[in-house]
């Protein structure tokens, strides 16, 4: 079963613009993670934010977490054509056992 | 490290045939997960192992699916008999239990087409 719903399902922007993707989830979590998947490839971990954190940065990535609303957002600043991929949020339960993925956002960055 | 290694990368078979997908996790990782990805259902967790022992197989669709992990460096996912609705990309992923974060390392996937 899927924990997260992501919004939008697809996003098309120009290089240099910012891209924002949102994720909502249903149950209590230990942490929330974002992954990237290039076409035909496996998923790659991008960034992790713990349940007691509200914001985290890594390079051009900024993640926020609102546990009261059970939602998270991923912001990619100054996007590049190479950022074209699908992005997934995933939640880890409080037992650190399973990682359950959202539905994903397909990002297209045009040159 | 070579990362998580899956084989085959592509498999085309006919309905009713047996399919075996293979996975070698990252050395030292004690958790192994099998996921299935389709357009309709997204990424579904099928089963996961801890120290070679199946912990949760509630995501396995039906008895036609089985998974084993005979040792720390090898796992298989078997479908017998296969059906067209099993067509999907199957991912294996592993992680270290010592990190306590849940970050997964994925293989490149096995794309299965059942005709």
XYZ file of N, CA and C in Angstrom:
678
model
N 0.845 -1.181 0.000
C 0.000 0.000 0.000
C 0.882 1.233 0.000
N 0.350 2.326 -0.514
C 1.122 3.539 -0.603
C 0.785 4.436 0.555
N 1.807 5.020 1.151
C 1.622 5.910 2.275
C 1.372 7.326 1.805
N 2.154 7.744 0.788
C 2.143 9.140 0.421
C 1.454 9.424 -0.896
N 0.857 10.586 -0.936
C 0.308 11.081 -2.185
C 1.112 12.315 -2.548
N 1.548 12.385 -3.794
C 2.365 13.510 -4.193
C 1.628 14.403 -5.156
N 2.012 15.637 -5.090
C 1.318 16.665 -5.851
C 2.354 17.692 -6.297
N 2.410 18.066 -7.571
C 1.551 17.539 -8.629
C 2.041 16.185 -9.138
N 1.269 15.534 -9.960
C 1.711 14.280 -10.567
C 2.779 14.550 -11.603
N 2.682 15.692 -12.277
C 3.666 16.054 -13.280
C 3.903 17.555 -13.233
N 5.134 17.941 -13.525
C 5.524 19.347 -13.451
C 6.497 19.635 -14.581
N 6.201 20.681 -15.334
C 7.053 21.045 -16.458
C 7.516 22.480 -16.281
N 8.822 22.703 -16.259
C 9.373 24.045 -16.029
C 10.547 24.286 -16.971
N 11.041 25.517 -16.960
C 12.208 25.884 -17.736
C 13.456 25.857 -16.841
N 14.568 25.626 -17.469
C 15.842 25.685 -16.732
C 15.964 27.006 -15.995
N 16.484 26.921 -14.787
C 16.664 28.125 -13.980
C 15.508 28.396 -13.030
N 14.342 27.852 -13.337
C 13.189 28.026 -12.457
C 13.301 27.073 -11.261
N 12.499 27.361 -10.248
C 12.417 26.475 -9.084
C 11.294 25.473 -9.265
N 11.480 24.291 -8.708
C 10.459 23.244 -8.766
C 10.080 22.856 -7.346
N 8.780 22.842 -7.084
C 8.297 22.451 -5.763
C 7.355 21.271 -5.889
N 7.639 20.243 -5.110
C 6.803 19.047 -5.074
C 6.341 18.822 -3.639
N 5.108 18.362 -3.497
C 4.521 18.167 -2.186
C 4.167 16.702 -1.958
N 4.209 16.331 -0.701
C 3.924 14.949 -0.326
C 3.074 14.946 0.927
N 2.007 14.171 0.920
C 1.207 13.999 2.127
C 1.228 12.531 2.525
N 1.187 12.285 3.820
C 1.232 10.914 4.308
C 0.192 10.722 5.396
N 0.064 9.480 5.865
C -1.101 9.171 6.700
C -0.791 8.813 8.153
N 0.352 8.171 8.387
C 0.595 7.650 9.732
C 1.795 8.338 10.387
N 2.036 7.999 11.648
C 3.204 8.541 12.359
C 4.475 8.009 11.729
N 5.470 8.873 11.675
C 6.705 8.488 11.006
C 7.917 8.771 11.879
N 9.009 8.083 11.584
C 10.288 8.398 12.190
C 11.025 9.428 11.353
N 11.002 9.218 10.040
C 11.604 10.190 9.138
C 10.945 10.095 7.771
N 11.210 11.075 6.966
C 10.686 11.109 5.602
C 11.869 11.327 4.667
N 11.854 10.612 3.565
C 12.971 10.686 2.637
C 12.470 11.014 1.233
N 13.332 11.613 0.457
C 13.038 11.883 -0.947
C 14.039 11.135 -1.812
N 13.493 10.537 -2.873
C 14.294 9.773 -3.818
C 14.050 10.304 -5.219
N 15.020 10.070 -6.044
C 14.942 10.451 -7.454
C 15.082 9.196 -8.297
N 14.330 9.148 -9.407
C 14.432 8.027 -10.328
C 14.524 8.551 -11.746
N 15.661 8.331 -12.369
C 15.788 8.634 -13.788
C 15.129 7.522 -14.583
N 14.703 7.842 -15.778
C 13.968 6.907 -16.608
C 14.756 5.610 -16.800
N 14.138 4.493 -16.481
C 14.765 3.196 -16.681
C 15.815 2.822 -15.650
N 15.893 3.591 -14.579
C 16.930 3.335 -13.569
C 16.306 3.076 -12.205
N 17.158 2.708 -11.267
C 16.692 2.531 -9.897
C 16.561 3.857 -9.172
N 15.977 3.802 -7.985
C 15.804 5.006 -7.187
C 17.093 5.340 -6.452
N 17.325 6.629 -6.312
C 18.520 7.117 -5.625
C 18.097 8.045 -4.509
N 18.631 7.821 -3.325
C 18.306 8.637 -2.163
C 18.859 10.051 -2.328
N 18.004 11.046 -2.014
C 18.417 12.447 -2.112
C 18.657 13.077 -0.756
N 17.662 12.968 0.117
C 17.727 13.708 1.370
C 16.746 13.091 2.353
N 17.079 13.202 3.625
C 16.268 12.653 4.705
C 15.988 13.750 5.717
N 14.757 13.780 6.206
C 14.420 14.730 7.261
C 13.731 13.946 8.380
N 14.194 14.151 9.594
C 13.644 13.436 10.738
C 12.357 14.088 11.227
N 11.588 13.359 11.972
C 10.277 13.857 12.405
C 10.385 15.064 13.343
N 11.539 15.239 13.978
C 11.706 16.386 14.872
C 12.387 17.573 14.177
N 12.579 17.465 12.885
C 13.150 18.553 12.096
C 12.058 19.210 11.265
N 12.230 20.471 10.961
C 11.225 21.191 10.177
C 11.747 21.555 8.790
N 13.050 21.702 8.669
C 13.605 22.092 7.378
C 15.025 21.553 7.279
N 15.396 21.195 6.030
C 16.740 20.694 5.806
C 17.195 21.083 4.406
N 18.478 21.362 4.273
C 19.022 21.774 2.987
C 20.147 20.833 2.583
N 20.263 20.641 1.265
C 21.390 19.904 0.714
C 21.613 20.413 -0.696
N 22.644 21.229 -0.863
C 22.905 21.813 -2.179
C 21.723 22.636 -2.661
N 21.178 22.272 -3.816
C 20.010 22.991 -4.361
C 18.680 22.437 -3.856
N 18.742 21.505 -2.953
C 17.527 20.900 -2.419
C 17.163 21.504 -1.068
N 15.857 21.748 -0.897
C 15.357 22.194 0.399
C 14.109 21.366 0.699
N 14.107 20.747 1.852
C 12.976 19.930 2.267
C 12.367 20.515 3.529
N 11.050 20.547 3.568
C 10.346 20.946 4.780
C 9.442 19.799 5.222
N 9.159 19.786 6.497
C 8.288 18.761 7.066
C 7.355 19.405 8.070
N 6.071 19.131 7.928
C 5.057 19.602 8.873
C 4.317 18.368 9.390
N 4.714 17.906 10.552
C 4.124 16.675 11.077
C 2.678 16.882 11.519
N 2.310 18.113 11.843
C 0.922 18.366 12.256
C -0.021 18.211 11.059
N 0.476 18.548 9.887
C -0.321 18.399 8.662
C 0.022 17.129 7.909
N 1.005 16.385 8.426
C 1.465 15.175 7.745
C 1.790 15.479 6.287
N 2.663 16.440 6.115
C 3.036 16.821 4.752
C 4.491 17.259 4.694
N 5.050 17.152 3.495
C 6.426 17.555 3.250
C 6.502 18.183 1.865
N 7.500 19.010 1.668
C 7.723 19.562 0.335
C 9.204 19.482 -0.010
N 9.464 19.300 -1.293
C 10.821 19.293 -1.828
C 10.932 20.441 -2.817
N 11.873 21.311 -2.583
C 12.139 22.432 -3.472
C 13.494 22.224 -4.133
N 13.502 22.270 -5.452
C 14.755 22.235 -6.208
C 14.941 23.624 -6.792
N 15.992 24.298 -6.395
C 16.224 25.651 -6.881
C 17.102 25.639 -8.128
N 16.936 26.661 -8.945
C 17.749 26.843 -10.150
C 17.855 25.538 -10.930
N 16.717 24.999 -11.340
C 16.680 23.669 -11.947
C 17.493 23.610 -13.236
N 17.922 22.402 -13.535
C 18.707 22.118 -14.733
C 18.025 21.011 -15.518
N 18.325 20.911 -16.780
C 17.748 19.857 -17.611
C 18.061 18.478 -17.013
N 19.209 18.353 -16.370
C 19.610 17.073 -15.776
C 18.761 16.705 -14.561
N 17.958 17.638 -14.060
C 17.061 17.331 -12.938
C 15.805 16.599 -13.405
N 15.618 16.495 -14.699
C 14.465 15.769 -15.240
C 14.472 14.337 -14.737
N 13.413 13.963 -14.032
C 13.328 12.653 -13.395
C 11.993 12.572 -12.676
N 11.735 11.420 -12.072
C 10.601 11.294 -11.153
C 11.122 11.383 -9.731
N 10.352 12.041 -8.891
C 10.743 12.251 -7.500
C 9.687 11.634 -6.589
N 10.165 10.870 -5.622
C 9.285 10.147 -4.719
C 9.588 10.515 -3.278
N 8.525 10.689 -2.496
C 8.721 10.758 -1.054
C 8.497 9.359 -0.490
N 9.131 9.103 0.633
C 8.993 7.805 1.282
C 9.044 8.005 2.786
N 8.196 7.306 3.479
C 8.150 7.441 4.931
C 8.662 6.181 5.604
N 9.344 6.390 6.703
C 9.861 5.291 7.514
C 9.060 5.245 8.802
N 8.549 4.074 9.129
C 7.729 3.975 10.333
C 8.598 4.087 11.583
N 7.954 4.225 12.699
C 8.686 4.470 13.940
C 9.546 3.280 14.346
N 9.300 2.134 13.751
C 10.134 0.971 14.032
C 11.338 0.858 13.130
N 11.556 1.853 12.275
C 12.681 1.872 11.336
C 12.679 0.667 10.399
N 11.542 0.088 10.169
C 11.534 -1.125 9.384
C 11.277 -0.869 7.902
N 10.040 -0.518 7.598
C 9.653 -0.429 6.193
C 9.723 0.994 5.675
N 10.024 1.081 4.387
C 9.989 2.349 3.672
C 8.831 2.255 2.696
N 7.856 3.156 2.831
C 6.677 3.128 1.977
C 6.686 4.379 1.107
N 6.538 4.168 -0.173
C 6.716 5.247 -1.144
C 5.406 5.893 -1.559
N 5.519 7.160 -1.924
C 4.403 7.885 -2.485
C 4.259 7.601 -3.966
N 3.362 8.318 -4.582
C 3.005 8.082 -5.974
C 3.957 8.743 -6.959
N 4.729 9.697 -6.513
C 5.752 10.306 -7.353
C 5.288 11.514 -8.144
N 6.252 12.385 -8.434
C 6.041 13.545 -9.303
C 7.026 13.453 -10.455
N 6.518 13.547 -11.667
C 7.398 13.544 -12.841
C 7.764 14.981 -13.167
N 9.046 15.268 -13.097
C 9.548 16.619 -13.359
C 10.240 16.651 -14.707
N 9.840 17.598 -15.532
C 10.490 17.821 -16.825
C 11.059 19.234 -16.823
N 12.365 19.335 -16.985
C 13.034 20.632 -17.045
C 13.530 20.836 -18.473
N 12.986 21.848 -19.118
C 13.346 22.109 -20.511
C 14.469 23.129 -20.600
N 15.400 22.915 -21.531
C 16.535 23.847 -21.669
C 16.070 25.224 -22.138
N 32.260 -0.058 -3.539
C 31.284 -1.134 -3.560
C 30.483 -1.063 -4.859
N 30.068 -2.249 -5.369
C 29.378 -2.288 -6.655
C 27.925 -1.891 -6.530
N 27.404 -1.746 -5.336
C 26.000 -1.441 -5.197
C 25.155 -2.702 -5.242
N 23.837 -2.523 -5.234
C 22.919 -3.649 -5.326
C 22.874 -4.131 -6.775
N 23.057 -5.421 -6.950
C 23.119 -5.977 -8.298
C 21.919 -6.879 -8.535
N 21.196 -6.591 -9.607
C 20.037 -7.399 -9.965
C 20.232 -8.046 -11.330
N 19.657 -9.233 -11.469
C 19.654 -9.892 -12.774
C 18.409 -10.748 -12.913
N 17.899 -10.916 -14.134
C 18.332 -10.208 -15.329
C 17.822 -8.773 -15.341
N 18.320 -7.928 -16.204
C 17.797 -6.569 -16.328
C 16.482 -6.567 -17.089
N 16.384 -7.473 -18.034
C 15.147 -7.592 -18.816
C 14.808 -9.061 -18.968
N 13.513 -9.357 -18.863
C 13.064 -10.731 -19.032
C 11.732 -10.691 -19.755
N 11.670 -11.418 -20.856
C 10.415 -11.567 -21.589
C 10.082 -13.047 -21.578
N 8.888 -13.363 -21.131
C 8.507 -14.760 -21.031
C 7.047 -14.918 -21.412
N 6.640 -16.133 -21.557
C 5.240 -16.400 -21.910
C 4.456 -16.807 -20.667
N 3.195 -16.501 -20.687
C 2.312 -16.835 -19.578
C 2.464 -18.313 -19.216
N 2.536 -18.558 -17.921
C 2.645 -19.915 -17.437
C 4.064 -20.351 -17.124
N 5.034 -19.600 -17.625
C 6.431 -19.949 -17.381
C 6.865 -19.479 -15.998
N 7.904 -20.126 -15.493
C 8.485 -19.728 -14.213
C 9.507 -18.624 -14.437
N 9.492 -17.652 -13.554
C 10.432 -16.532 -13.635
C 11.197 -16.443 -12.322
N 12.500 -16.307 -12.413
C 13.324 -16.120 -11.212
C 14.152 -14.863 -11.359
N 13.975 -13.970 -10.431
C 14.743 -12.726 -10.389
C 15.748 -12.820 -9.244
N 16.936 -12.250 -9.474
C 18.023 -12.417 -8.519
C 18.542 -11.077 -8.023
N 19.059 -11.107 -6.805
C 19.549 -9.875 -6.199
C 20.737 -10.166 -5.309
N 21.755 -9.325 -5.448
C 22.907 -9.353 -4.542
C 22.936 -8.026 -3.811
N 22.703 -8.009 -2.518
C 22.688 -6.729 -1.784
C 24.101 -6.208 -1.558
N 24.177 -4.997 -1.064
C 25.464 -4.422 -0.707
C 26.036 -5.186 0.492
N 27.303 -5.507 0.400
C 27.953 -6.261 1.463
C 27.833 -5.531 2.803
N 27.413 -6.279 3.817
C 27.268 -5.694 5.142
C 25.865 -5.200 5.455
N 25.034 -5.074 4.435
C 23.647 -4.674 4.673
C 22.849 -5.876 5.165
N 22.070 -5.660 6.231
C 21.346 -6.784 6.810
C 19.847 -6.743 6.550
N 19.391 -5.710 5.788
C 17.992 -5.661 5.376
C 17.934 -5.727 3.851
N 16.995 -6.515 3.345
C 16.801 -6.603 1.905
C 15.313 -6.506 1.603
N 14.987 -5.700 0.601
C 13.596 -5.432 0.246
C 13.368 -5.755 -1.228
N 12.190 -6.282 -1.523
C 11.745 -6.439 -2.901
C 10.536 -5.527 -3.130
N 10.627 -4.682 -4.159
C 9.543 -3.799 -4.558
C 9.126 -4.113 -5.992
N 7.888 -3.786 -6.295
C 7.390 -3.892 -7.667
C 6.872 -2.513 -8.086
N 7.182 -2.114 -9.304
C 6.756 -0.803 -9.783
C 5.952 -0.948 -11.061
N 4.742 -0.423 -11.049
C 3.904 -0.362 -12.238
C 3.323 1.043 -12.348
N 2.866 1.373 -13.532
C 2.249 2.688 -13.717
C 0.986 2.818 -12.881
N 0.237 1.734 -12.807
C -1.061 1.802 -12.126
C -0.922 1.841 -10.606
N 0.006 1.097 -10.047
C 0.064 0.928 -8.601
C 1.295 1.557 -7.960
N 2.188 2.113 -8.798
C 3.376 2.752 -8.237
C 4.330 1.721 -7.665
N 5.040 2.126 -6.613
C 6.013 1.259 -5.956
C 5.363 0.524 -4.797
N 5.331 -0.787 -4.900
C 4.715 -1.603 -3.854
C 5.788 -2.454 -3.182
N 5.777 -2.468 -1.868
C 6.668 -3.343 -1.129
C 6.090 -4.752 -1.131
N 6.877 -5.701 -1.613
C 6.403 -7.086 -1.677
C 6.779 -7.852 -0.418
N 8.060 -7.784 -0.059
C 8.561 -8.540 1.075
C 9.880 -7.939 1.512
N 10.220 -8.103 2.804
C 11.564 -7.727 3.209
C 12.132 -8.724 4.209
N 13.442 -8.788 4.213
C 14.199 -9.720 5.040
C 15.105 -8.925 5.995
N 15.322 -9.522 7.157
C 16.324 -9.011 8.078
C 17.200 -10.185 8.481
N 18.494 -10.051 8.263
C 19.412 -11.161 8.556
C 18.937 -12.464 7.921
N 18.519 -12.368 6.671
C 18.121 -13.506 5.832
C 16.761 -14.088 6.201
N 16.086 -13.542 7.181
C 14.797 -14.072 7.624
C 13.677 -13.174 7.092
N 12.657 -13.758 6.444
C 11.538 -12.939 5.981
C 10.775 -12.356 7.163
N 10.596 -11.046 7.152
C 9.946 -10.366 8.261
C 8.491 -10.034 7.936
N 8.259 -9.560 6.743
C 6.914 -9.127 6.358
C 6.705 -9.452 4.896
N 5.834 -10.388 4.619
C 5.533 -10.754 3.221
C 4.088 -10.397 2.872
N 3.512 -9.478 3.615
C 2.110 -9.138 3.401
C 1.857 -8.484 2.038
N 2.885 -8.004 1.409
C 2.727 -7.386 0.099
C 2.820 -8.347 -1.068
N 3.159 -9.574 -0.803
C 3.240 -10.575 -1.881
C 1.835 -10.805 -2.419
N 1.652 -10.647 -3.715
C 0.299 -10.638 -4.280
C -0.470 -11.941 -4.066
N 0.176 -13.040 -4.242
C -0.518 -14.314 -4.123
C 0.504 -15.434 -4.070
N -0.019 -16.643 -3.949
C 0.872 -17.787 -3.744
C 1.798 -18.058 -4.913
N 1.527 -17.463 -6.013
C 2.415 -17.668 -7.168
C 3.777 -17.010 -6.942
N 3.830 -16.096 -6.003
C 5.059 -15.372 -5.700
C 5.727 -15.976 -4.473
N 7.039 -16.148 -4.562
C 7.802 -16.606 -3.407
C 9.172 -15.947 -3.428
N 9.740 -15.729 -2.264
C 11.056 -15.109 -2.158
C 11.876 -15.860 -1.132
N 13.169 -15.939 -1.420
C 14.085 -16.611 -0.510
C 15.349 -15.786 -0.346
N 16.008 -16.008 0.764
C 17.308 -15.396 0.986
C 18.184 -16.440 1.682
N 18.810 -17.314 0.899
C 19.573 -18.411 1.486
C 20.821 -17.969 2.237
N 21.348 -16.800 1.896
C 22.501 -16.274 2.622
C 22.519 -14.753 2.513
N 23.446 -14.132 3.173
C 23.470 -12.670 3.273
C 23.777 -11.968 1.965
N 24.225 -12.705 0.965
C 24.636 -12.056 -0.278
C 23.773 -12.429 -1.469
N 22.616 -13.048 -1.227
C 21.831 -13.490 -2.370
C 20.364 -13.654 -1.997
N 19.499 -13.169 -2.890
C 18.068 -13.356 -2.707
C 17.425 -13.603 -4.062
N 16.332 -14.353 -4.065
C 15.582 -14.592 -5.285
C 14.116 -14.266 -5.058
N 13.492 -13.838 -6.139
C 12.040 -13.659 -6.180
C 11.542 -14.508 -7.335
N 10.664 -15.430 -7.033
C 10.196 -16.373 -8.043
C 8.703 -16.191 -8.267
N 8.325 -16.260 -9.531
C 6.907 -16.213 -9.905
C 6.622 -17.481 -10.697
N 5.659 -18.263 -10.208
C 5.342 -19.516 -10.866
C 3.895 -19.905 -10.609
N 3.060 -19.989 -11.638
C 3.317 -19.600 -13.016
C 3.129 -18.103 -13.223
N 3.811 -17.562 -14.182
C 3.691 -16.124 -14.441
C 2.433 -15.814 -15.241
N 1.922 -14.593 -15.060
C 0.740 -14.116 -15.762
C 1.037 -12.727 -16.337
N 0.314 -12.320 -17.378
C 0.564 -11.002 -17.984
C 0.487 -9.863 -16.969
N -0.383 -9.966 -15.971
C -0.505 -8.888 -14.987
C 0.698 -8.782 -14.050
N 1.605 -9.732 -14.143
C 2.841 -9.645 -13.373
C 3.875 -8.757 -14.053
N 3.596 -8.328 -15.250
C 4.523 -7.463 -15.977
C 4.743 -6.179 -15.177
N 6.009 -5.885 -14.903
C 6.362 -4.756 -14.042
C 7.875 -4.663 -13.984
N 8.348 -3.646 -13.281
C 9.764 -3.583 -12.943
C 9.902 -3.974 -11.479
N 10.758 -4.940 -11.231
C 10.964 -5.431 -9.873
C 12.308 -4.913 -9.370
N 12.250 -4.249 -8.221
C 13.456 -3.678 -7.635
C 13.831 -4.413 -6.360
N 15.108 -4.574 -6.198
C 15.670 -5.052 -4.951
C 16.400 -3.869 -4.303
N 16.326 -3.767 -2.998
C 17.010 -2.690 -2.287
C 17.552 -3.245 -0.980
N 18.625 -2.642 -0.500
C 19.182 -3.086 0.773
C 19.558 -1.890 1.631
N 19.708 -2.134 2.912
C 20.162 -1.093 3.825
C 20.811 -1.720 5.036
N 21.546 -0.883 5.736
C 22.176 -1.328 6.968
C 21.265 -1.018 8.140
N 21.070 -1.997 8.995
C 20.249 -1.778 10.174
C 20.918 -0.907 11.208
N 22.217 -0.734 11.083
C 22.946 0.037 12.092
C 22.730 1.522 11.942
N 22.327 1.978 10.784
C 22.192 3.417 10.566
C 20.916 3.971 11.187
N 19.942 3.129 11.380
C 18.686 3.554 12.011
C 18.018 4.723 11.307
N 18.177 4.798 10.010
C 17.498 5.870 9.288
C 16.559 5.327 8.224
N 16.819 4.137 7.748
C 15.954 3.548 6.732
C 16.330 3.867 5.315
N 17.442 4.592 5.102
C 17.843 4.928 3.734
C 18.125 3.657 2.944
N 17.500 3.563 1.788
C 17.643 2.372 0.945
C 18.561 2.623 -0.242
N 19.238 1.555 -0.625
C 20.061 1.559 -1.825
C 19.416 0.582 -2.804
N 19.056 1.096 -3.970
C 18.312 0.306 -4.942
C 19.220 -0.259 -6.029
N 18.824 -1.422 -6.542
C 19.407 -1.911 -7.770
C 18.749 -1.232 -8.959
N 19.210 -1.601 -10.153
C 18.677 -0.977 -11.358
C 17.362 -1.586 -11.816
N 16.952 -2.644 -11.178
C 15.664 -3.236 -11.485
C 15.714 -4.329 -12.534
N 14.691 -5.178 -12.493
C 14.494 -6.225 -13.511
C 13.144 -5.963 -14.161
N 13.179 -5.659 -15.445
C 11.924 -5.375 -16.163
C 11.374 -6.678 -16.699
N 10.208 -7.065 -16.204
C 9.580 -8.328 -16.596
C 8.390 -8.066 -17.505
N 8.375 -8.753 -18.616
C 7.237 -8.718 -19.534
C 6.734 -10.141 -19.709
N 5.472 -10.347 -19.370
C 4.847 -11.658 -19.520
C 3.820 -11.565 -20.642
N 4.047 -12.331 -21.681
C 3.177 -12.255 -22.864
C 1.991 -13.223 -22.773
